[in-house]
Amino acid sequence: MPNIFQWIMTVFGLPLGYIMWAMYQIVHNYGVAIILFTIVTKLLLIPLAIKQQKSTIKLQIIQPKMQEIQAKYKNNPQKMNEEIQALYERENYSMTAGCLPMLIQFPIIFGLLDVVYRPLTHLLHISSTAMEQAKQIAVGIIGTNATSGYAPEIAVFNSIKADPAAYAALGTDVLDKILAFDMHFLGLDLSTFPNQVITLGLSGEALKSMLNPIILIPILSGATALIMSLVTMRNAAGPSNSSMGAMMLMMPLMSLWFTFMVPGGAGLYWTISNLVAVAQTKVMNHFWNPKEIAEKMKAEEEARKERERQEKIEAKKRAKEQGKTDEATALSQKEKDRRKLAEARRRNAEKYGDTYVEVTDDDLK
């Protein structure tokens, strides 16, 4: 793993590790501690999730207007960018603000994974010196798998459980603490890697390993990721398209593949995280539903246009009743502004050789 990612995992994993440690001290069960840890960290990230939800709704609402601008100025990229930026200003939308919550969550996710991948460090508080010594011993017993892969501490843990005498150099205190640590949950050994179980079964070395219930965790992870995708798509403000359909399939498949490659504890975290995300999405959609907000905004826009149309009709009627022939006096201020802007655009188009673009209501906001 690149040093930068390892550094991010370590820095963010340290404070989150103490949360996990506190959960474990309360329940003294590894699996339950992971579940509580996942729920608590998700709750801590709710402000970012709400900000992301609002930003996503705003983007979905202005998406049709962006597409109109892109179609109008497809041959003039510079003008397209200018109009899109102007649209962002009118709609009070910031692309940076929309991406910021997601960017902040990435290092936090790395920290969460560090906590799950290094239970001996975060839950048992085994010193880094003792862990490095244990890894060196493990290299001579199980090869380089002890210091590579997603979760070297769990590989070391399994090796110590299998042959405690080989690790006598760690000292009685460290060994006793590790040997007393139980990673079972509801009959599942959360230190087991599901892909290794499948490999054993396929090799014929242990056919019964194919029936190991630990493989249920990746399946549940993929299923919960699919549910999360369906819930997200159902409440999307914009119309469904092929890219959204592909994303709906890609995320569950990625979740399925990823949790096959990591220890069962990490897979349990991923599964519970998906379930909490579904519940969180349901709650947020109750208060900030993308479809409902988009429909409300559309209705308000149509009402505004109808109101302006009626104002023009009334203005013309008043002008006719007063015997005025100059239509300009019957125009609303907005229509006058429209004509002024249109004339200015015509002059610029003639002067610079640009394509004349009709003035829309959005230009007058």
mmCIF file of N, CA, C and O in Angstrom, residues 36-83:
data_model
loop_
_atom_site.group_PDB
_atom_site.id
_atom_site.type_symbol
_atom_site.label_atom_id
_atom_site.label_comp_id
_atom_site.label_asym_id
_atom_site.label_seq_id
_atom_site.Cartn_x
_atom_site.Cartn_y
_atom_site.Cartn_z
ATOM 1 N N LEU A 36 -21.729 -1.566 16.749
ATOM 2 C CA LEU A 36 -21.894 -0.302 17.472
ATOM 3 C C LEU A 36 -20.965 0.770 16.913
ATOM 4 O O LEU A 36 -21.356 1.935 16.763
ATOM 5 N N PHE A 37 -19.734 0.365 16.606
ATOM 6 C CA PHE A 37 -18.751 1.296 16.048
ATOM 7 C C PHE A 37 -19.253 1.866 14.722
ATOM 8 O O PHE A 37 -19.147 3.075 14.462
ATOM 9 N N THR A 38 -19.809 1.023 13.874
ATOM 10 C CA THR A 38 -20.314 1.464 12.571
ATOM 11 C C THR A 38 -21.452 2.456 12.742
ATOM 12 O O THR A 38 -21.499 3.496 12.064
ATOM 13 N N ILE A 39 -22.385 2.154 13.659
ATOM 14 C CA ILE A 39 -23.526 3.037 13.880
ATOM 15 C C ILE A 39 -23.076 4.393 14.426
ATOM 16 O O ILE A 39 -23.514 5.455 13.952
ATOM 17 N N VAL A 40 -22.180 4.367 15.403
ATOM 18 C CA VAL A 40 -21.716 5.617 16.022
ATOM 19 C C VAL A 40 -20.986 6.494 15.014
ATOM 20 O O VAL A 40 -21.233 7.713 14.928
ATOM 21 N N THR A 41 -20.075 5.904 14.239
ATOM 22 C CA THR A 41 -19.331 6.702 13.261
ATOM 23 C C THR A 41 -20.249 7.246 12.174
ATOM 24 O O THR A 41 -20.050 8.366 11.684
ATOM 25 N N LYS A 42 -21.265 6.483 11.791
ATOM 26 C CA LYS A 42 -22.234 6.971 10.801
ATOM 27 C C LYS A 42 -23.003 8.171 11.358
ATOM 28 O O LYS A 42 -23.284 9.146 10.644
ATOM 29 N N LEU A 43 -23.357 8.098 12.625
ATOM 30 C CA LEU A 43 -24.069 9.205 13.262
ATOM 31 C C LEU A 43 -23.186 10.456 13.301
ATOM 32 O O LEU A 43 -23.677 11.580 13.104
ATOM 33 N N LEU A 44 -21.899 10.265 13.560
ATOM 34 C CA LEU A 44 -20.978 11.401 13.603
ATOM 35 C C LEU A 44 -20.846 12.067 12.237
ATOM 36 O O LEU A 44 -20.548 13.271 12.150
ATOM 37 N N LEU A 45 -21.059 11.299 11.169
ATOM 38 C CA LEU A 45 -20.917 11.829 9.812
ATOM 39 C C LEU A 45 -22.224 12.373 9.242
ATOM 40 O O LEU A 45 -22.259 12.792 8.079
ATOM 41 N N ILE A 46 -23.294 12.373 10.049
ATOM 42 C CA ILE A 46 -24.591 12.849 9.548
ATOM 43 C C ILE A 46 -24.539 14.288 9.013
ATOM 44 O O ILE A 46 -25.122 14.575 7.959
ATOM 45 N N PRO A 47 -23.871 15.246 9.699
ATOM 46 C CA PRO A 47 -23.823 16.612 9.137
ATOM 47 C C PRO A 47 -23.254 16.649 7.716
ATOM 48 O O PRO A 47 -23.773 17.381 6.861
ATOM 49 N N LEU A 48 -22.213 15.866 7.470
ATOM 50 C CA LEU A 48 -21.651 15.810 6.119
ATOM 51 C C LEU A 48 -22.633 15.164 5.143
ATOM 52 O O LEU A 48 -22.749 15.591 3.990
ATOM 53 N N ALA A 49 -23.334 14.138 5.613
ATOM 54 C CA ALA A 49 -24.302 13.453 4.745
ATOM 55 C C ALA A 49 -25.447 14.389 4.362
ATOM 56 O O ALA A 49 -25.907 14.378 3.215
ATOM 57 N N ILE A 50 -25.908 15.198 5.309
ATOM 58 C CA ILE A 50 -26.987 16.148 5.027
ATOM 59 C C ILE A 50 -26.527 17.192 4.015
ATOM 60 O O ILE A 50 -27.251 17.528 3.064
ATOM 61 N N LYS A 51 -25.324 17.694 4.206
ATOM 62 C CA LYS A 51 -24.775 18.690 3.275
ATOM 63 C C LYS A 51 -24.645 18.100 1.879
ATOM 64 O O LYS A 51 -24.964 18.745 0.875
ATOM 65 N N GLN A 52 -24.196 16.844 1.806
ATOM 66 C CA GLN A 52 -24.069 16.168 0.523
ATOM 67 C C GLN A 52 -25.432 15.956 -0.126
ATOM 68 O O GLN A 52 -25.602 16.131 -1.330
ATOM 69 N N GLN A 53 -26.435 15.607 0.684
ATOM 70 C CA GLN A 53 -27.792 15.390 0.172
ATOM 71 C C GLN A 53 -28.351 16.677 -0.440
ATOM 72 O O GLN A 53 -28.902 16.669 -1.544
ATOM 73 N N LYS A 54 -28.203 17.773 0.272
ATOM 74 C CA LYS A 54 -28.720 19.049 -0.229
ATOM 75 C C LYS A 54 -28.010 19.466 -1.514
ATOM 76 O O LYS A 54 -28.636 19.970 -2.455
ATOM 77 N N SER A 55 -26.694 19.258 -1.552
ATOM 78 C CA SER A 55 -25.933 19.611 -2.743
ATOM 79 C C SER A 55 -26.348 18.759 -3.935
ATOM 80 O O SER A 55 -26.463 19.254 -5.067
ATOM 81 N N THR A 56 -26.588 17.472 -3.687
ATOM 82 C CA THR A 56 -27.008 16.567 -4.760
ATOM 83 C C THR A 56 -28.372 16.974 -5.312
ATOM 84 O O THR A 56 -28.587 16.976 -6.529
ATOM 85 N N ILE A 57 -29.292 17.336 -4.420
ATOM 86 C CA ILE A 57 -30.618 17.778 -4.851
ATOM 87 C C ILE A 57 -30.505 19.030 -5.711
ATOM 88 O O ILE A 57 -31.132 19.136 -6.776
ATOM 89 N N LYS A 58 -29.682 19.980 -5.265
ATOM 90 C CA LYS A 58 -29.510 21.224 -6.012
ATOM 91 C C LYS A 58 -28.958 20.956 -7.405
ATOM 92 O O LYS A 58 -29.425 21.522 -8.403
ATOM 93 N N LEU A 59 -27.973 20.064 -7.479
ATOM 94 C CA LEU A 59 -27.379 19.740 -8.777
ATOM 95 C C LEU A 59 -28.394 19.066 -9.688
ATOM 96 O O LEU A 59 -28.451 19.360 -10.895
ATOM 97 N N GLN A 60 -29.187 18.164 -9.139
ATOM 98 C CA GLN A 60 -30.186 17.477 -9.948
ATOM 99 C C GLN A 60 -31.241 18.443 -10.478
ATOM 100 O O GLN A 60 -31.741 18.284 -11.592
ATOM 101 N N ILE A 61 -31.563 19.458 -9.687
ATOM 102 C CA ILE A 61 -32.573 20.431 -10.098
ATOM 103 C C ILE A 61 -32.069 21.289 -11.264
ATOM 104 O O ILE A 61 -32.808 21.580 -12.204
ATOM 105 N N ILE A 62 -30.797 21.706 -11.207
ATOM 106 C CA ILE A 62 -30.284 22.584 -12.266
ATOM 107 C C ILE A 62 -29.704 21.801 -13.441
ATOM 108 O O ILE A 62 -29.292 22.407 -14.431
ATOM 109 N N GLN A 63 -29.687 20.466 -13.339
ATOM 110 C CA GLN A 63 -29.122 19.646 -14.406
ATOM 111 C C GLN A 63 -29.769 19.916 -15.780
ATOM 112 O O GLN A 63 -29.057 20.057 -16.775
ATOM 113 N N PRO A 64 -31.122 20.002 -15.871
ATOM 114 C CA PRO A 64 -31.725 20.281 -17.187
ATOM 115 C C PRO A 64 -31.262 21.609 -17.772
ATOM 116 O O PRO A 64 -31.049 21.710 -18.993
ATOM 117 N N LYS A 65 -31.107 22.634 -16.936
ATOM 118 C CA LYS A 65 -30.635 23.936 -17.417
ATOM 119 C C LYS A 65 -29.193 23.841 -17.913
ATOM 120 O O LYS A 65 -28.821 24.481 -18.906
ATOM 121 N N MET A 66 -28.378 23.050 -17.226
ATOM 122 C CA MET A 66 -27.000 22.840 -17.667
ATOM 123 C C MET A 66 -26.964 22.157 -19.029
ATOM 124 O O MET A 66 -26.167 22.515 -19.898
ATOM 125 N N GLN A 67 -27.841 21.191 -19.219
ATOM 126 C CA GLN A 67 -27.890 20.477 -20.491
ATOM 127 C C GLN A 67 -28.316 21.397 -21.628
ATOM 128 O O GLN A 67 -27.814 21.285 -22.759
ATOM 129 N N GLU A 68 -29.227 22.335 -21.352
ATOM 130 C CA GLU A 68 -29.635 23.307 -22.371
ATOM 131 C C GLU A 68 -28.458 24.188 -22.774
ATOM 132 O O GLU A 68 -28.248 24.464 -23.959
ATOM 133 N N ILE A 69 -27.699 24.639 -21.781
ATOM 134 C CA ILE A 69 -26.529 25.484 -22.061
ATOM 135 C C ILE A 69 -25.495 24.704 -22.869
ATOM 136 O O ILE A 69 -24.914 25.221 -23.832
ATOM 137 N N GLN A 70 -25.263 23.446 -22.495
ATOM 138 C CA GLN A 70 -24.291 22.626 -23.218
ATOM 139 C C GLN A 70 -24.703 22.399 -24.660
ATOM 140 O O GLN A 70 -23.863 22.345 -25.561
ATOM 141 N N ALA A 71 -26.019 22.267 -24.882
ATOM 142 C CA ALA A 71 -26.503 22.079 -26.255
ATOM 143 C C ALA A 71 -26.359 23.365 -27.066
ATOM 144 O O ALA A 71 -25.994 23.334 -28.249
ATOM 145 N N LYS A 72 -26.647 24.513 -26.447
ATOM 146 C CA LYS A 72 -26.565 25.795 -27.152
ATOM 147 C C LYS A 72 -25.138 26.156 -27.547
ATOM 148 O O LYS A 72 -24.875 26.679 -28.632
ATOM 149 N N TYR A 73 -24.206 25.884 -26.638
ATOM 150 C CA TYR A 73 -22.829 26.336 -26.842
ATOM 151 C C TYR A 73 -21.858 25.173 -27.057
ATOM 152 O O TYR A 73 -20.703 25.245 -26.659
ATOM 153 N N LYS A 74 -22.342 24.103 -27.673
ATOM 154 C CA LYS A 74 -21.478 22.936 -27.858
ATOM 155 C C LYS A 74 -20.262 23.238 -28.728
ATOM 156 O O LYS A 74 -19.237 22.564 -28.630
ATOM 157 N N ASN A 75 -20.368 24.270 -29.577
ATOM 158 C CA ASN A 75 -19.239 24.650 -30.441
ATOM 159 C C ASN A 75 -18.427 25.804 -29.866
ATOM 160 O O ASN A 75 -17.511 26.306 -30.534
ATOM 161 N N ASN A 76 -18.762 26.226 -28.677
ATOM 162 C CA ASN A 76 -18.051 27.337 -28.040
ATOM 163 C C ASN A 76 -17.823 27.011 -26.571
ATOM 164 O O ASN A 76 -18.557 27.476 -25.686
ATOM 165 N N PRO A 77 -16.818 26.188 -26.284
ATOM 166 C CA PRO A 77 -16.566 25.735 -24.906
ATOM 167 C C PRO A 77 -16.375 26.866 -23.907
ATOM 168 O O PRO A 77 -16.827 26.770 -22.764
ATOM 169 N N GLN A 78 -15.695 27.927 -24.340
ATOM 170 C CA GLN A 78 -15.452 29.039 -23.425
ATOM 171 C C GLN A 78 -16.764 29.699 -23.000
ATOM 172 O O GLN A 78 -16.995 29.958 -21.817
ATOM 173 N N LYS A 79 -17.633 29.955 -23.973
ATOM 174 C CA LYS A 79 -18.933 30.544 -23.675
ATOM 175 C C LYS A 79 -19.779 29.601 -22.822
ATOM 176 O O LYS A 79 -20.505 30.035 -21.914
ATOM 177 N N MET A 80 -19.665 28.300 -23.106
ATOM 178 C CA MET A 80 -20.398 27.306 -22.327
ATOM 179 C C MET A 80 -20.009 27.378 -20.855
ATOM 180 O O MET A 80 -20.870 27.404 -19.976
ATOM 181 N N ASN A 81 -18.701 27.423 -20.599
ATOM 182 C CA ASN A 81 -18.230 27.496 -19.214
ATOM 183 C C ASN A 81 -18.689 28.775 -18.529
ATOM 184 O O ASN A 81 -19.052 28.767 -17.347
ATOM 185 N N GLU A 82 -18.689 29.887 -19.278
ATOM 186 C CA GLU A 82 -19.128 31.152 -18.705
ATOM 187 C C GLU A 82 -20.600 31.095 -18.320
ATOM 188 O O GLU A 82 -21.001 31.565 -17.244
ATOM 189 N N GLU A 83 -21.422 30.529 -19.195
ATOM 190 C CA GLU A 83 -22.856 30.446 -18.928
ATOM 191 C C GLU A 83 -23.153 29.493 -17.772
ATOM 192 O O GLU A 83 -24.060 29.744 -16.968
#
